[in-house]
Every structure is written in structure tokens, then in C-alpha cells.
GROMACS .gro file of C-alpha atoms in nm:
model
  310
    1MET     CA    1  -5.747 -34.880   2.615
    2SER     CA    2  -5.845 -35.003   2.254
    3LEU     CA    3  -5.699 -34.947   1.858
    4ARG     CA    4  -5.861 -35.171   1.679
    5VAL     CA    5  -5.806 -35.188   1.272
    6THR     CA    6  -6.098 -35.339   1.066
    7PHE     CA    7  -5.925 -35.417   0.689
    8LEU     CA    8  -6.252 -35.307   0.449
    9GLY     CA    9  -6.013 -35.317   0.118
   10THR     CA   10  -5.708 -35.548   0.083
   11GLY     CA   11  -5.730 -35.567  -0.237
   12GLY     CA   12  -5.545 -35.447  -0.591
   13ALA     CA   13  -5.655 -35.209  -0.854
   14VAL     CA   14  -5.941 -35.479  -0.959
   15PRO     CA   15  -6.155 -35.622  -0.726
   16THR     CA   16  -6.246 -35.955  -0.698
   17THR     CA   17  -6.557 -36.146  -0.495
   18GLU     CA   18  -6.294 -36.174  -0.252
   19ARG     CA   19  -6.123 -35.837  -0.232
   20ALA     CA   20  -6.268 -35.455  -0.277
   21PRO     CA   21  -6.014 -35.176  -0.347
   22SER     CA   22  -5.822 -34.971  -0.054
   23ALA     CA   23  -5.946 -34.908   0.249
   24LEU     CA   24  -5.835 -34.954   0.656
   25PHE     CA   25  -6.148 -34.841   0.939
   26VAL     CA   26  -5.928 -34.761   1.242
   27ASN     CA   27  -6.138 -34.696   1.574
   28ARG     CA   28  -5.900 -34.615   1.862
   29GLU     CA   29  -6.085 -34.609   2.143
   30GLY     CA   30  -6.406 -34.461   1.991
   31ASP     CA   31  -6.252 -34.207   1.740
   32ARG     CA   32  -6.296 -34.355   1.419
   33LEU     CA   33  -6.050 -34.265   1.110
   34LEU     CA   34  -6.072 -34.428   0.751
   35PHE     CA   35  -5.744 -34.476   0.566
   36ASP     CA   36  -5.841 -34.432   0.200
   37CYS     CA   37  -6.172 -34.513   0.043
   38GLY     CA   38  -6.220 -34.729  -0.259
   39GLU     CA   39  -6.556 -34.810  -0.485
   40GLY     CA   40  -6.740 -35.002  -0.227
   41THR     CA   41  -6.627 -34.874   0.121
   42GLN     CA   42  -6.902 -34.765   0.235
   43ARG     CA   43  -7.069 -35.166   0.197
   44GLY     CA   44  -6.811 -35.284   0.368
   45MET     CA   45  -6.827 -35.062   0.677
   46MET     CA   46  -7.171 -35.145   0.693
   47ARG     CA   47  -7.102 -35.542   0.651
   48TYR     CA   48  -6.833 -35.562   0.848
   49GLY     CA   49  -7.036 -35.329   1.168
   50THR     CA   50  -6.784 -35.032   1.145
   51GLY     CA   51  -7.053 -34.759   1.108
   52PHE     CA   52  -6.954 -34.398   0.940
   53GLY     CA   53  -6.914 -34.256   1.248
   54ILE     CA   54  -6.593 -34.091   1.070
   55ASP     CA   55  -6.436 -33.767   1.079
   56HIS     CA   56  -6.195 -33.811   0.949
   57VAL     CA   57  -6.053 -33.947   0.577
   58PHE     CA   58  -5.723 -34.024   0.520
   59VAL     CA   59  -5.615 -34.010   0.113
   60SER     CA   60  -5.305 -34.230  -0.001
   61HIS     CA   61  -5.312 -34.084  -0.332
   62LEU     CA   62  -5.499 -34.044  -0.601
   63HIS     CA   63  -5.573 -34.366  -0.812
   64GLY     CA   64  -5.928 -34.468  -0.829
   65ASP     CA   65  -5.934 -34.811  -0.614
   66HIS     CA   66  -5.800 -34.548  -0.366
   67VAL     CA   67  -6.053 -34.278  -0.379
   68LEU     CA   68  -6.374 -34.393  -0.599
   69GLY     CA   69  -6.552 -34.460  -0.279
   70ILE     CA   70  -6.529 -34.092  -0.184
   71PRO     CA   71  -6.828 -33.922  -0.368
   72GLY     CA   72  -7.132 -34.208  -0.263
   73LEU     CA   73  -6.978 -34.212   0.106
   74VAL     CA   74  -7.056 -33.891   0.193
   75GLN     CA   75  -7.412 -33.907  -0.035
   76THR     CA   76  -7.449 -34.131   0.239
   77LEU     CA   77  -7.388 -33.978   0.515
   78GLY     CA   78  -7.549 -33.709   0.382
   79PHE     CA   79  -7.861 -33.920   0.344
   80ASN     CA   80  -7.825 -34.013   0.694
   81ASP     CA   81  -7.876 -33.641   0.848
   82ARG     CA   82  -7.513 -33.606   0.897
   83SER     CA   83  -7.428 -33.233   1.020
   84ALA     CA   84  -7.066 -33.265   1.213
   85PRO     CA   85  -6.830 -33.140   0.949
   86LEU     CA   86  -6.535 -33.467   0.762
   87THR     CA   87  -6.214 -33.331   0.696
   88VAL     CA   88  -6.056 -33.507   0.432
   89HIS     CA   89  -5.637 -33.548   0.473
   90CYS     CA   90  -5.435 -33.595   0.110
   91PRO     CA   91  -5.128 -33.540  -0.077
   92PRO     CA   92  -4.942 -33.188  -0.140
   93GLY     CA   93  -5.136 -33.064  -0.437
   94THR     CA   94  -5.446 -33.314  -0.466
   95GLY     CA   95  -5.742 -33.083  -0.304
   96GLU     CA   96  -5.883 -32.961  -0.586
   97ASP     CA   97  -5.926 -33.304  -0.721
   98LEU     CA   98  -6.128 -33.430  -0.488
   99ARG     CA   99  -6.264 -33.115  -0.412
  100ASP     CA  100  -6.431 -33.163  -0.750
  101LEU     CA  101  -6.446 -33.578  -0.679
  102VAL     CA  102  -6.652 -33.527  -0.394
  103HIS     CA  103  -6.891 -33.274  -0.536
  104ALA     CA  104  -6.910 -33.519  -0.874
  105VAL     CA  105  -7.227 -33.537  -1.068
  106GLY     CA  106  -7.309 -33.203  -0.959
  107HIS     CA  107  -7.367 -33.352  -0.587
  108ASP     CA  108  -7.353 -33.070  -0.318
  109PRO     CA  109  -7.253 -33.221   0.025
  110ALA     CA  110  -7.531 -33.150   0.354
  111PHE     CA  111  -7.241 -33.093   0.493
  112ARG     CA  112  -6.884 -32.954   0.510
  113VAL     CA  113  -6.635 -33.120   0.360
  114ARG     CA  114  -6.323 -33.007   0.478
  115ILE     CA  115  -6.046 -33.094   0.211
  116GLU     CA  116  -5.651 -33.031   0.427
  117GLU     CA  117  -5.362 -33.042   0.215
  118VAL     CA  118  -5.073 -33.230   0.417
  119ALA     CA  119  -4.671 -33.280   0.314
  120PRO     CA  120  -4.428 -33.605   0.393
  121GLY     CA  121  -4.322 -33.498   0.751
  122GLU     CA  122  -4.637 -33.265   0.907
  123VAL     CA  123  -4.856 -33.304   1.089
  124ALA     CA  124  -5.257 -33.454   0.959
  125LEU     CA  125  -5.420 -33.504   1.300
  126ASP     CA  126  -5.270 -33.379   1.693
  127ALA     CA  127  -5.564 -33.565   1.874
  128ASP     CA  128  -5.602 -33.628   2.270
  129GLY     CA  129  -5.333 -33.867   2.335
  130TYR     CA  130  -5.216 -33.942   1.971
  131ALA     CA  131  -5.135 -33.761   1.624
  132VAL     CA  132  -5.135 -33.912   1.322
  133ARG     CA  133  -4.865 -33.785   1.027
  134ALA     CA  134  -4.745 -33.819   0.691
  135PHE     CA  135  -4.437 -34.026   0.538
  136GLU     CA  136  -4.310 -33.960   0.206
  137THR     CA  137  -4.370 -34.289  -0.009
  138GLU     CA  138  -4.297 -34.392  -0.376
  139HIS     CA  139  -4.590 -34.465  -0.632
  140ARG     CA  140  -4.657 -34.393  -1.026
  141THR     CA  141  -4.813 -34.005  -0.855
  142VAL     CA  142  -4.766 -33.806  -0.542
  143SER     CA  143  -4.821 -34.024  -0.259
  144GLN     CA  144  -4.748 -34.062   0.089
  145GLY     CA  145  -4.790 -34.284   0.375
  146TYR     CA  146  -4.924 -34.240   0.729
  147VAL     CA  147  -4.843 -34.322   1.110
  148LEU     CA  148  -5.059 -34.274   1.358
  149ASP     CA  149  -4.834 -34.253   1.684
  150GLU     CA  150  -4.951 -34.257   2.051
  151ASP     CA  151  -4.819 -34.067   2.311
  152ASP     CA  152  -4.587 -34.213   2.584
  153ARG     CA  153  -4.834 -34.351   2.872
  154PRO     CA  154  -4.792 -34.314   3.226
  155GLY     CA  155  -4.591 -34.540   3.430
  156ARG     CA  156  -4.671 -34.838   3.639
  157PHE     CA  157  -4.843 -34.685   4.001
  158ASP     CA  158  -4.647 -34.897   4.292
  159ARG     CA  159  -4.949 -34.879   4.581
  160PRO     CA  160  -4.787 -35.103   4.792
  161ARG     CA  161  -4.497 -34.817   4.789
  162ALA     CA  162  -4.709 -34.549   4.835
  163GLU     CA  163  -4.923 -34.716   5.079
  164GLU     CA  164  -4.540 -34.764   5.290
  165LEU     CA  165  -4.484 -34.367   5.258
  166GLY     CA  166  -4.796 -34.297   5.369
  167VAL     CA  167  -5.020 -34.244   5.139
  168PRO     CA  168  -5.360 -34.296   5.197
  169VAL     CA  169  -5.600 -34.495   4.994
  170GLY     CA  170  -5.840 -34.310   4.716
  171PRO     CA  171  -5.815 -34.020   4.522
  172LYS     CA  172  -5.459 -33.895   4.567
  173PHE     CA  173  -5.260 -34.238   4.469
  174GLY     CA  174  -5.466 -34.114   4.118
  175ARG     CA  175  -5.296 -33.746   4.127
  176LEU     CA  176  -4.990 -33.888   4.176
  177HIS     CA  177  -5.033 -34.112   3.852
  178ASP     CA  178  -5.109 -33.807   3.715
  179GLY     CA  179  -4.758 -33.647   3.782
  180GLU     CA  180  -4.877 -33.436   4.074
  181PRO     CA  181  -4.708 -33.514   4.465
  182VAL     CA  182  -4.956 -33.517   4.736
  183GLU     CA  183  -4.903 -33.507   5.086
  184ALA     CA  184  -4.880 -33.839   5.301
  185GLU     CA  185  -5.063 -33.866   5.682
  186ASP     CA  186  -4.744 -33.803   5.851
  187GLY     CA  187  -4.721 -33.423   5.709
  188THR     CA  188  -4.483 -33.478   5.469
  189VAL     CA  189  -4.411 -33.513   5.072
  190VAL     CA  190  -4.496 -33.824   4.851
  191GLU     CA  191  -4.363 -33.689   4.506
  192PRO     CA  192  -4.435 -33.918   4.184
  193ASP     CA  193  -4.139 -34.026   4.072
  194GLN     CA  194  -4.130 -34.233   4.427
  195VAL     CA  195  -4.378 -34.464   4.346
  196VAL     CA  196  -4.441 -34.383   3.972
  197GLY     CA  197  -4.242 -34.542   3.682
  198PRO     CA  198  -4.092 -34.455   3.414
  199PRO     CA  199  -4.323 -34.401   3.085
  200ARG     CA  200  -4.416 -34.644   2.864
  201PRO     CA  201  -4.481 -34.615   2.510
  202GLY     CA  202  -4.806 -34.602   2.350
  203ARG     CA  203  -4.856 -34.773   1.993
  204THR     CA  204  -4.782 -34.717   1.637
  205LEU     CA  205  -4.970 -34.814   1.373
  206VAL     CA  206  -4.761 -34.730   0.984
  207TYR     CA  207  -4.992 -34.764   0.679
  208THR     CA  208  -4.771 -34.717   0.326
  209ALA     CA  209  -5.064 -34.775   0.059
  210ASP     CA  210  -4.905 -34.832  -0.234
  211THR     CA  211  -4.543 -34.812  -0.256
  212ARG     CA  212  -4.216 -34.952  -0.357
  213PRO     CA  213  -4.007 -35.023  -0.052
  214ARG     CA  214  -3.813 -34.692   0.097
  215GLU     CA  215  -3.589 -34.659   0.374
  216ARG     CA  216  -3.838 -34.335   0.467
  217THR     CA  217  -4.123 -34.660   0.553
  218VAL     CA  218  -3.798 -34.810   0.782
  219GLU     CA  219  -3.751 -34.465   0.926
  220ALA     CA  220  -4.175 -34.359   0.971
  221ALA     CA  221  -4.234 -34.771   1.078
  222ALA     CA  222  -3.955 -34.800   1.341
  223GLY     CA  223  -4.075 -35.028   1.643
  224ALA     CA  224  -4.437 -34.975   1.523
  225ASP     CA  225  -4.689 -35.242   1.657
  226LEU     CA  226  -4.871 -35.339   1.300
  227LEU     CA  227  -4.732 -35.233   0.987
  228VAL     CA  228  -5.003 -35.223   0.736
  229HIS     CA  229  -4.756 -35.299   0.348
  230ASP     CA  230  -4.826 -35.291   0.006
  231ALA     CA  231  -4.763 -35.662  -0.105
  232THR     CA  232  -4.957 -35.658  -0.440
  233PHE     CA  233  -4.723 -35.902  -0.605
  234GLY     CA  234  -4.526 -36.237  -0.527
  235ASP     CA  235  -4.161 -36.286  -0.593
  236ASP     CA  236  -4.295 -36.468  -0.963
  237MET     CA  237  -4.461 -36.078  -1.077
  238ALA     CA  238  -4.113 -35.913  -0.970
  239ASP     CA  239  -4.097 -35.740  -1.223
  240ARG     CA  240  -4.440 -35.608  -1.257
  241ALA     CA  241  -4.374 -35.454  -0.942
  242ARG     CA  242  -4.072 -35.266  -1.008
  243ASP     CA  243  -4.257 -35.137  -1.354
  244THR     CA  244  -4.585 -35.025  -1.162
  245ALA     CA  245  -4.447 -34.951  -0.839
  246HIS     CA  246  -4.559 -35.191  -0.622
  247SER     CA  247  -4.396 -35.418  -0.404
  248THR     CA  248  -4.406 -35.795  -0.330
  249GLY     CA  249  -4.453 -35.921  -0.014
  250ARG     CA  250  -4.108 -36.058   0.031
  251GLU     CA  251  -3.997 -35.667  -0.048
  252ALA     CA  252  -4.306 -35.546   0.240
  253GLY     CA  253  -4.130 -35.864   0.514
  254GLU     CA  254  -3.798 -35.707   0.444
  255ILE     CA  255  -3.912 -35.334   0.472
  256ALA     CA  256  -4.079 -35.482   0.830
  257GLU     CA  257  -3.762 -35.686   0.959
  258ARG     CA  258  -3.565 -35.343   0.888
  259ALA     CA  259  -3.732 -35.146   1.043
  260ASP     CA  260  -3.811 -35.444   1.382
  261ALA     CA  261  -4.208 -35.405   1.346
  262LYS     CA  262  -4.392 -35.646   1.562
  263ARG     CA  263  -4.612 -35.709   1.288
  264LEU     CA  264  -4.686 -35.688   0.906
  265ALA     CA  265  -4.979 -35.693   0.718
  266LEU     CA  266  -4.979 -35.742   0.347
  267VAL     CA  267  -5.276 -35.546   0.185
  268HIS     CA  268  -5.319 -35.436  -0.198
  269ILE     CA  269  -5.329 -35.782  -0.340
  270SER     CA  270  -5.310 -35.793  -0.731
  271SER     CA  271  -5.612 -36.001  -0.852
  272ARG     CA  272  -5.382 -36.252  -1.030
  273TYR     CA  273  -5.367 -36.394  -0.632
  274ALA     CA  274  -5.739 -36.412  -0.618
  275ALA     CA  275  -5.744 -36.806  -0.644
  276ASP     CA  276  -5.400 -36.838  -0.362
  277ALA     CA  277  -5.228 -36.526  -0.177
  278SER     CA  278  -5.059 -36.744   0.031
  279PRO     CA  279  -4.732 -36.759  -0.194
  280ILE     CA  280  -4.708 -36.357  -0.109
  281ARG     CA  281  -4.760 -36.451   0.254
  282ARG     CA  282  -4.467 -36.713   0.289
  283GLU     CA  283  -4.247 -36.518   0.093
  284ALA     CA  284  -4.266 -36.215   0.342
  285MET     CA  285  -4.208 -36.440   0.606
  286GLU     CA  286  -3.878 -36.532   0.500
  287ALA     CA  287  -3.789 -36.175   0.491
  288PHE     CA  288  -3.964 -36.078   0.858
  289ASP     CA  289  -3.928 -36.279   1.151
  290GLY     CA  290  -4.291 -36.123   1.308
  291ASP     CA  291  -4.566 -36.177   1.288
  292VAL     CA  292  -4.708 -36.196   0.937
  293LEU     CA  293  -5.057 -36.145   0.822
  294LEU     CA  294  -5.269 -36.161   0.507
  295PRO     CA  295  -5.571 -36.053   0.662
  296ASP     CA  296  -5.930 -36.097   0.458
  297ASP     CA  297  -6.212 -35.810   0.390
  298GLY     CA  298  -6.375 -35.798   0.700
  299ASP     CA  299  -6.042 -35.877   0.934
  300LEU     CA  300  -6.038 -35.724   1.293
  301VAL     CA  301  -5.703 -35.648   1.439
  302GLU     CA  302  -5.700 -35.564   1.766
  303VAL     CA  303  -5.322 -35.343   1.838
  304PRO     CA  304  -5.234 -35.446   2.171
  305PHE     CA  305  -4.962 -35.178   2.382
  306PRO     CA  306  -4.579 -35.280   2.391
  307ASP     CA  307  -4.576 -35.364   2.703
  308ALA     CA  308  -4.951 -35.593   2.702
  309GLU     CA  309  -4.763 -35.942   2.825
  310GLU     CA  310  -4.570 -35.743   3.133
   0.00000   0.00000   0.00000
């Protein structure tokens, strides 16, 4: 079951020729989700082949580099004869401004656009096999991040043991794996826990958007398979990071280390580092013992299951 992340926009408030403003596209086994939608997001979706088939947009806050792509995207979806509704999730108190943005320049969408406010700690999307919930971040306005958290999966099925107990090869294997007792060939009942191991964890993806390093992020990202964290500046601009309520690469690394995350992706890179952003990654690596990514626009990352190597 795939969980793929495409980095559509990895830049800061000022775009560069290489980095567009914030947008993260997630494809979870065919469910397509968009986290933030900066200017030019729809062009990135075409350029990097994600397609427009999204049903949910998760907005972190209402700064322009995170939302100004929404009006154009909505209009493009309409031009492509979309009829299915689109749900935009956003922080408390921002819904009315987002409605105005969707209707910018007097445009009335050709399909229903639902604006749903969600508070930190609440579930924005309760889907089949996973949920997306909001958590509080610290920026210069009302802001929040999002956690995509998968349900636990059934344990591994012990086929040799099932055959030893007399379960005939076939549909009864699947019923056992789904948690249903079955009858063996000799008439005895075989319970699932006799042939199915303990539940296996699903995957966790965390997106902070713009934020100072926070304890809430450590809690939200505990054991995360991929943490996508604000890393706007390097150590040379640490004072600027504090003044503008952003994080440095090192601070993002410290959060990932404390959260025991497996991988860290650094985004929202300031245009000051257009020529060379490698110091941000290097400083994050000094603080975090896991895998550190400095993705470019268009990079695709597959998030494996925690037990993939077993």
C-alpha cells in the first residue's frame, strides 16, 4: 500500500526560479491530498505529474505563500469539468477569509467548495485506514500543522502454522487474517491469534508548515516515518528565524531527534539560500541522527512501513 509525497513547493515567502511557495502533495493508495497551496501550485501539479484529482486541501495558515494558489486551482478544476466537491480544511477563525479567496475577482466555482475549520487536536479527515488531524504550531498568525496517521495493520499470517492446524488452503486463510475464527478440516475451531501475529503499526507523516520549534511538534511527530518541517534559515540567520517565527535547519533537526522521527524533510527554504542551501541540511544533520532530506521541487518520496525491512 503506497504512501507517496511529492514536494510541489519547497521555497519560502519569496519564490525563486528553483523553488515555488509551499505545497505538499500526498498520494495515499489513490487518496490524493494537498497540504497548502502557494502560488503556482497547479503548474507544479502538471509539471510533476500528480494530476488534479484532489478531494481535500489542508491549509496551515493564511499567509499568501501558502494560499494564493487556491483561486487559480479552483478555477482550473472548474475548467476541467469537475463536479465533485472539494473540501478545504483550515484553522479556526480563518474560514470566512478563505471563502472570500475562493471567490476572488467575483468567481463562482463550478462545483461545491466546502470550507471546514478544524481546531488543533481535532480530526480533519477520518478516512478508510487513516486519519488526518491538526496540531498547534507557533507562527505570526493563527497556524497549525497536520498529522496523517494510519491505522494499525493486521499482524503477519503464519501460513505453516495454519496448515499444521488443519486449515485448508484458500479463503479461510483470509478470514483468519481478518480476525475471524474458522473451522479446520477435523472440525476444531482455529482462532486468529493462533496464526496471526501482533498488530503492525501503520505510517505517520507530519507536516508542520511555518513554525518555531515547539514541544507540541515533538508530541505530534513522535516516531514519525517522515517529518516535513520548516527550515527557513541556517544558523547564520538564527535571530531572523526567531523574529519571523520560523525555524532553522538545526532547530528542525533537534525537533526530529527529540521526536525519534525516522526521516526529516527540510522545507520553506528562504530565497537567501537560492545559490546554496546545503548548510541548512548540514546543520540539521548535526542535530538529527536519522535521514535528512533537502528536497527540491518535484522530488517524490516513498514512505515505507516501519517494518518494511523485516
